[in-house]
Amino acid sequence: MEKPQKIRVVPRGFYSYVTSAGIKDTSLDLGVIYSEVEAQAAAVFTQNKVCGNPVKVAQRHIRQGKIQALIVNSKNSNVATGREGYEAALQLCQKVGEELSINPQRVFPASTGVIGRRFPIEKIVTAISGLKEKLVTPPDFVSFAKAIMTTDTYPKFGERSLGKAHLVGVAKGSGMIAPNMATMLAFFFTDAQLSSNQLRKILKETVKKTFNCLSIDSDTSTSDTVLVLANGLGGPVSEDEFRKNFLSLAEELTMHLARDGEGATKLFLVDVLEAKNDQEAHKIGLSIINSPLVKTAIYKGDPNWGRIFMAIGKTPGVRVVEEKIQLFWGPEKIASENLTALHKYLVENEVVHLEVRLGLGQGKARVYGCDLTEEYVRINAYYTT
Amino acid sequence: MEKPQKIRVVPRGFYSYVTSAGIKDTSLDLGVIYSEVEAQAAAVFTQNKVCGNPVKVAQRHIRQGKIQALIVNSKNSNVATGREGYEAALQLCQKVGEELSINPQRVFPASTGVIGRRFPIEKIVTAISGLKEKLVTPPDFVSFAKAIMTTDTYPKFGERSLGKAHLVGVAKGSGMIAPNMATMLAFFFTDAQLSSNQLRKILKETVKKTFNCLSIDSDTSTSDTVLVLANGLGGPVSEDEFRKNFLSLAEELTMHLARDGEGATKLFLVDVLEAKNDQEAHKIGLSIINSPLVKTAIYKGDPNWGRIFMAIGKTPGVRVVEEKIQLFWGPEKIASENLTALHKYLVENEVVHLEVRLGLGQGKARVYGCDLTEEYVRINAYYTT
């Protein structure tokens, strides 16, 4: 997979500011995106019952469907920090609002990093002092993508053109969570003219097919957030065309997140076909890509397809018929029994594709995962907080 | 944790035969336990919908509550081997029945090893030719425990005395499954006089509190089996006394299985207290011990308790109140916030104990896990089938 290099055309009316607030060291750890007019907005959040204070505040602020500024920091997630952490998240929005002379409720906060450490609000407040003068346009989405990275090995972004309007997406995440230093965040910015209701519908559909089909390690972040802002300055677009482009960009970012999973060496794409229904296909797919034994087999190309059967069979609440299950690998649809060809395919390809046919119905789902390596253990065991 | 060394007293009327059938190499890979009279029997099996042929046959044979011989092999699980594999499992019981002049339906088969490879029935049939002459008593349970090992690093067994009767337990398993070379098996042999109904009840209760609270890697074997045989030759015992001893022996074996998890360096014991009910406590406990991020933190003693919060919060279908959650570590009940003491405790102890208090009710559960290490990845990635 090729890493994204640059963004050619950006949506109108957006500004950025990216800096190091010195939360942990001098690397980039803070990014702001500002729209010169209020943008229509929609967002989805983590399902974890323990969720971050920025998530709680963002959930309140998104209710009216309008956002004008986004502020994101890495290195501290402001999770499990109690009342003080909640107040800090509010204070942050207040400060951004003052600096930009906008309603603080139009500010959307997101944080990622270690859980349970006091949020360094003073450092961030200092860093955004005089924010209005510091904003640049066209916005530097690439630096913004870098500032929100944690254990990511490369910044993740992409773009689409929709006639006169443009769409840019930025994402980060390396474990679905690594509470030290990860979480999945994705932000989309467009100057297309769409209502928050349209955005909400499209976002929900898209997330279901993309980010919710991604699992690095089966853990669920306390801070996962996906946001889309549409400021309308590029004029109206066909909803259908926007939906298609939005989905394809979200798929692209999902593939980058999976490929860059902590310690991963391979992207593992699984299509589950002929399931009883889409929901069961999705559950079986997740069971496969979350299985440590499948993930380790993918890592070193062990053609041990019995592990796939095991993972299918253990899926809670789903009936399968063992004799009907068929596995095909790669574009040449290698059958599992062909151990030599399968081993060769697994070893030689950075993107591994598995097609599972269950022979039960029309249900299907695609899921995105990665391999499990010693490096994953190293990243997560040796980090000292 | 001390490894088991030897068995001092064995239950009456049992015989053993342990050998290498040469399934893969010349190491011990086959064990038979025979009771000179039919034993009352009860068993529980894997919940995986893809289950092994020996499991299918054993499920049929256990129905009448009577078993006289057990035959177990390692190195090939006879899973996903189709009709031929099923016939092979039946043929195996037939052969044992002929050799021992007993009803083949009184033979209980169990296999563990690689999935999806033809079962080498001929090798095993050859190995048990003349079985009756080869049996020895008192039975050699220690060698039997060795013969059923796969990636286990030591044989697991234990014993209890109940007045005149005795109880011996043997277990194996290193991943909950590693389809190459693992599965959880546990066999209990007693000369206590108990009916199969009594055994079934006691076994069900016990498994719920012990083996079902154990997870090495969240994967579910296609071959997991727990069997108890009571031949009555030691005379009647108090059911209550038997229940207590059976539970404590099962706990002991569960701890050995967790401690000897693939690549593990630590046993991770979690007590979840003050949950809404026992079931929710159990679910939360499993979410904690299955989280790769918690497991890696335990490995190198990262006092990153935010990961525990994350794992509690992501438990499906369970509500928690973040502010009420309290974590205490070790016998001295170190609070999570005490990072230095917690790090020291984690690094210095091979058995790590965590007490989670949820502040919601009276529900509780104990679960058994282990850390996640580079060695787990190595064991499961580099094995070439």
PDB file of N, CA and C in Angstrom, chain A residues 13-19 30 32-38 68-69 71 94-103 124-137:
ATOM      1  N   GLY A  13     -12.321  27.910   2.657  1.00  0.00           N
ATOM      2  CA  GLY A  13     -12.796  28.502   3.907  1.00  0.00           C
ATOM      3  C   GLY A  13     -12.298  27.828   5.173  1.00  0.00           C
ATOM      4  N   PHE A  14     -11.363  26.904   5.034  1.00  0.00           N
ATOM      5  CA  PHE A  14     -10.802  26.269   6.233  1.00  0.00           C
ATOM      6  C   PHE A  14      -9.406  26.815   6.539  1.00  0.00           C
ATOM      7  N   TYR A  15      -9.081  26.910   7.812  1.00  0.00           N
ATOM      8  CA  TYR A  15      -7.784  27.398   8.286  1.00  0.00           C
ATOM      9  C   TYR A  15      -7.217  26.354   9.246  1.00  0.00           C
ATOM     10  N   SER A  16      -5.910  26.357   9.414  1.00  0.00           N
ATOM     11  CA  SER A  16      -5.330  25.415  10.373  1.00  0.00           C
ATOM     12  C   SER A  16      -4.270  26.081  11.231  1.00  0.00           C
ATOM     13  N   TYR A  17      -4.038  25.479  12.390  1.00  0.00           N
ATOM     14  CA  TYR A  17      -2.900  25.851  13.230  1.00  0.00           C
ATOM     15  C   TYR A  17      -2.394  24.568  13.858  1.00  0.00           C
ATOM     16  N   VAL A  18      -1.117  24.315  13.709  1.00  0.00           N
ATOM     17  CA  VAL A  18      -0.524  23.084  14.226  1.00  0.00           C
ATOM     18  C   VAL A  18       0.733  23.451  14.985  1.00  0.00           C
ATOM     19  N   THR A  19       0.900  22.890  16.180  1.00  0.00           N
ATOM     20  CA  THR A  19       2.071  23.268  16.986  1.00  0.00           C
ATOM     21  C   THR A  19       2.423  22.166  17.982  1.00  0.00           C
ATOM     22  N   LEU A  30      -0.650  19.289  18.874  1.00  0.00           N
ATOM     23  CA  LEU A  30      -1.879  20.074  18.930  1.00  0.00           C
ATOM     24  C   LEU A  30      -2.234  20.585  17.543  1.00  0.00           C
ATOM     25  N   VAL A  32      -5.512  22.659  15.274  1.00  0.00           N
ATOM     26  CA  VAL A  32      -6.812  23.322  15.233  1.00  0.00           C
ATOM     27  C   VAL A  32      -7.224  23.451  13.769  1.00  0.00           C
ATOM     28  N   ILE A  33      -8.487  23.162  13.467  1.00  0.00           N
ATOM     29  CA  ILE A  33      -9.036  23.469  12.148  1.00  0.00           C
ATOM     30  C   ILE A  33     -10.227  24.400  12.374  1.00  0.00           C
ATOM     31  N   TYR A  34     -10.252  25.473  11.616  1.00  0.00           N
ATOM     32  CA  TYR A  34     -11.283  26.499  11.785  1.00  0.00           C
ATOM     33  C   TYR A  34     -11.944  26.737  10.437  1.00  0.00           C
ATOM     34  N   SER A  35     -13.249  26.887  10.457  1.00  0.00           N
ATOM     35  CA  SER A  35     -13.966  27.234   9.220  1.00  0.00           C
ATOM     36  C   SER A  35     -14.444  28.675   9.334  1.00  0.00           C
ATOM     37  N   GLU A  36     -14.285  29.459   8.272  1.00  0.00           N
ATOM     38  CA  GLU A  36     -14.630  30.879   8.394  1.00  0.00           C
ATOM     39  C   GLU A  36     -16.125  31.114   8.538  1.00  0.00           C
ATOM     40  N   VAL A  37     -16.907  30.109   8.183  1.00  0.00           N
ATOM     41  CA  VAL A  37     -18.346  30.162   8.505  1.00  0.00           C
ATOM     42  C   VAL A  37     -18.709  28.899   9.291  1.00  0.00           C
ATOM     43  N   GLU A  38     -19.792  28.967  10.039  1.00  0.00           N
ATOM     44  CA  GLU A  38     -20.241  27.771  10.756  1.00  0.00           C
ATOM     45  C   GLU A  38     -20.456  26.635   9.761  1.00  0.00           C
ATOM     46  N   GLN A  68     -17.751  25.107  14.273  1.00  0.00           N
ATOM     47  CA  GLN A  68     -16.916  26.044  13.516  1.00  0.00           C
ATOM     48  C   GLN A  68     -15.419  25.809  13.729  1.00  0.00           C
ATOM     49  N   ALA A  69     -15.066  25.174  14.847  1.00  0.00           N
ATOM     50  CA  ALA A  69     -13.643  24.900  15.076  1.00  0.00           C
ATOM     51  C   ALA A  69     -13.464  23.544  15.740  1.00  0.00           C
ATOM     52  N   ILE A  71     -10.496  21.268  17.846  1.00  0.00           N
ATOM     53  CA  ILE A  71      -9.167  21.298  18.480  1.00  0.00           C
ATOM     54  C   ILE A  71      -8.821  19.898  18.958  1.00  0.00           C
ATOM     55  N   GLN A  94     -14.064  27.019  25.657  1.00  0.00           N
ATOM     56  CA  GLN A  94     -14.271  28.412  26.043  1.00  0.00           C
ATOM     57  C   GLN A  94     -13.132  29.276  25.493  1.00  0.00           C
ATOM     58  N   LYS A  95     -11.925  28.810  25.715  1.00  0.00           N
ATOM     59  CA  LYS A  95     -10.744  29.565  25.309  1.00  0.00           C
ATOM     60  C   LYS A  95     -10.672  29.695  23.779  1.00  0.00           C
ATOM     61  N   VAL A  96     -10.919  28.586  23.069  1.00  0.00           N
ATOM     62  CA  VAL A  96     -10.915  28.639  21.599  1.00  0.00           C
ATOM     63  C   VAL A  96     -11.993  29.610  21.124  1.00  0.00           C
ATOM     64  N   GLY A  97     -13.161  29.544  21.755  1.00  0.00           N
ATOM     65  CA  GLY A  97     -14.255  30.455  21.409  1.00  0.00           C
ATOM     66  C   GLY A  97     -13.840  31.907  21.565  1.00  0.00           C
ATOM     67  N   GLU A  98     -13.208  32.219  22.692  1.00  0.00           N
ATOM     68  CA  GLU A  98     -12.740  33.597  22.937  1.00  0.00           C
ATOM     69  C   GLU A  98     -11.723  34.026  21.889  1.00  0.00           C
ATOM     70  N   GLU A  99     -10.753  33.167  21.666  1.00  0.00           N
ATOM     71  CA  GLU A  99      -9.684  33.509  20.717  1.00  0.00           C
ATOM     72  C   GLU A  99     -10.236  33.778  19.321  1.00  0.00           C
ATOM     73  N   LEU A 100     -11.263  32.996  18.931  1.00  0.00           N
ATOM     74  CA  LEU A 100     -11.767  33.108  17.565  1.00  0.00           C
ATOM     75  C   LEU A 100     -13.061  33.919  17.479  1.00  0.00           C
ATOM     76  N   SER A 101     -13.480  34.449  18.618  1.00  0.00           N
ATOM     77  CA  SER A 101     -14.740  35.192  18.690  1.00  0.00           C
ATOM     78  C   SER A 101     -15.907  34.381  18.130  1.00  0.00           C
ATOM     79  N   ILE A 102     -15.986  33.143  18.561  1.00  0.00           N
ATOM     80  CA  ILE A 102     -17.131  32.304  18.165  1.00  0.00           C
ATOM     81  C   ILE A 102     -17.756  31.688  19.417  1.00  0.00           C
ATOM     82  N   ASN A 103     -18.948  31.165  19.263  1.00  0.00           N
ATOM     83  CA  ASN A 103     -19.661  30.499  20.342  1.00  0.00           C
ATOM     84  C   ASN A 103     -18.862  29.253  20.784  1.00  0.00           C
ATOM     85  N   ILE A 124      -1.957  23.952  26.913  1.00  0.00           N
ATOM     86  CA  ILE A 124      -2.716  24.104  25.673  1.00  0.00           C
ATOM     87  C   ILE A 124      -3.249  25.527  25.560  1.00  0.00           C
ATOM     88  N   VAL A 125      -3.728  26.053  26.668  1.00  0.00           N
ATOM     89  CA  VAL A 125      -4.220  27.436  26.669  1.00  0.00           C
ATOM     90  C   VAL A 125      -3.095  28.385  26.230  1.00  0.00           C
ATOM     91  N   THR A 126      -1.909  28.161  26.744  1.00  0.00           N
ATOM     92  CA  THR A 126      -0.762  28.983  26.346  1.00  0.00           C
ATOM     93  C   THR A 126      -0.493  28.826  24.849  1.00  0.00           C
ATOM     94  N   ALA A 127      -0.556  27.609  24.373  1.00  0.00           N
ATOM     95  CA  ALA A 127      -0.227  27.341  22.968  1.00  0.00           C
ATOM     96  C   ALA A 127      -1.206  27.998  21.999  1.00  0.00           C
ATOM     97  N   ILE A 128      -2.457  28.181  22.436  1.00  0.00           N
ATOM     98  CA  ILE A 128      -3.431  28.766  21.499  1.00  0.00           C
ATOM     99  C   ILE A 128      -3.670  30.252  21.769  1.00  0.00           C
ATOM    100  N   SER A 129      -2.873  30.831  22.594  1.00  0.00           N
ATOM    101  CA  SER A 129      -2.987  32.267  22.850  1.00  0.00           C
ATOM    102  C   SER A 129      -2.675  33.015  21.544  1.00  0.00           C
ATOM    103  N   GLY A 130      -3.544  33.898  21.147  1.00  0.00           N
ATOM    104  CA  GLY A 130      -3.371  34.613  19.876  1.00  0.00           C
ATOM    105  C   GLY A 130      -3.665  33.724  18.674  1.00  0.00           C
ATOM    106  N   LEU A 131      -4.544  32.749  18.874  1.00  0.00           N
ATOM    107  CA  LEU A 131      -4.838  31.743  17.853  1.00  0.00           C
ATOM    108  C   LEU A 131      -5.227  32.346  16.498  1.00  0.00           C
ATOM    109  N   LYS A 132      -6.062  33.384  16.533  1.00  0.00           N
ATOM    110  CA  LYS A 132      -6.599  33.948  15.283  1.00  0.00           C
ATOM    111  C   LYS A 132      -5.469  34.358  14.337  1.00  0.00           C
ATOM    112  N   GLU A 133      -4.417  34.945  14.906  1.00  0.00           N
ATOM    113  CA  GLU A 133      -3.279  35.410  14.091  1.00  0.00           C
ATOM    114  C   GLU A 133      -2.446  34.237  13.584  1.00  0.00           C
ATOM    115  N   LYS A 134      -2.539  33.122  14.279  1.00  0.00           N
ATOM    116  CA  LYS A 134      -1.678  31.984  13.942  1.00  0.00           C
ATOM    117  C   LYS A 134      -2.284  31.088  12.856  1.00  0.00           C
ATOM    118  N   LEU A 135      -3.570  31.238  12.624  1.00  0.00           N
ATOM    119  CA  LEU A 135      -4.234  30.370  11.640  1.00  0.00           C
ATOM    120  C   LEU A 135      -3.728  30.655  10.228  1.00  0.00           C
ATOM    121  N   VAL A 136      -3.590  29.608   9.433  1.00  0.00           N
ATOM    122  CA  VAL A 136      -3.162  29.780   8.039  1.00  0.00           C
ATOM    123  C   VAL A 136      -4.179  29.154   7.095  1.00  0.00           C
ATOM    124  N   THR A 137      -4.274  29.726   5.917  1.00  0.00           N
ATOM    125  CA  THR A 137      -5.107  29.140   4.869  1.00  0.00           C
ATOM    126  C   THR A 137      -4.375  29.285   3.545  1.00  0.00           C
TER     127      THR A 137
END
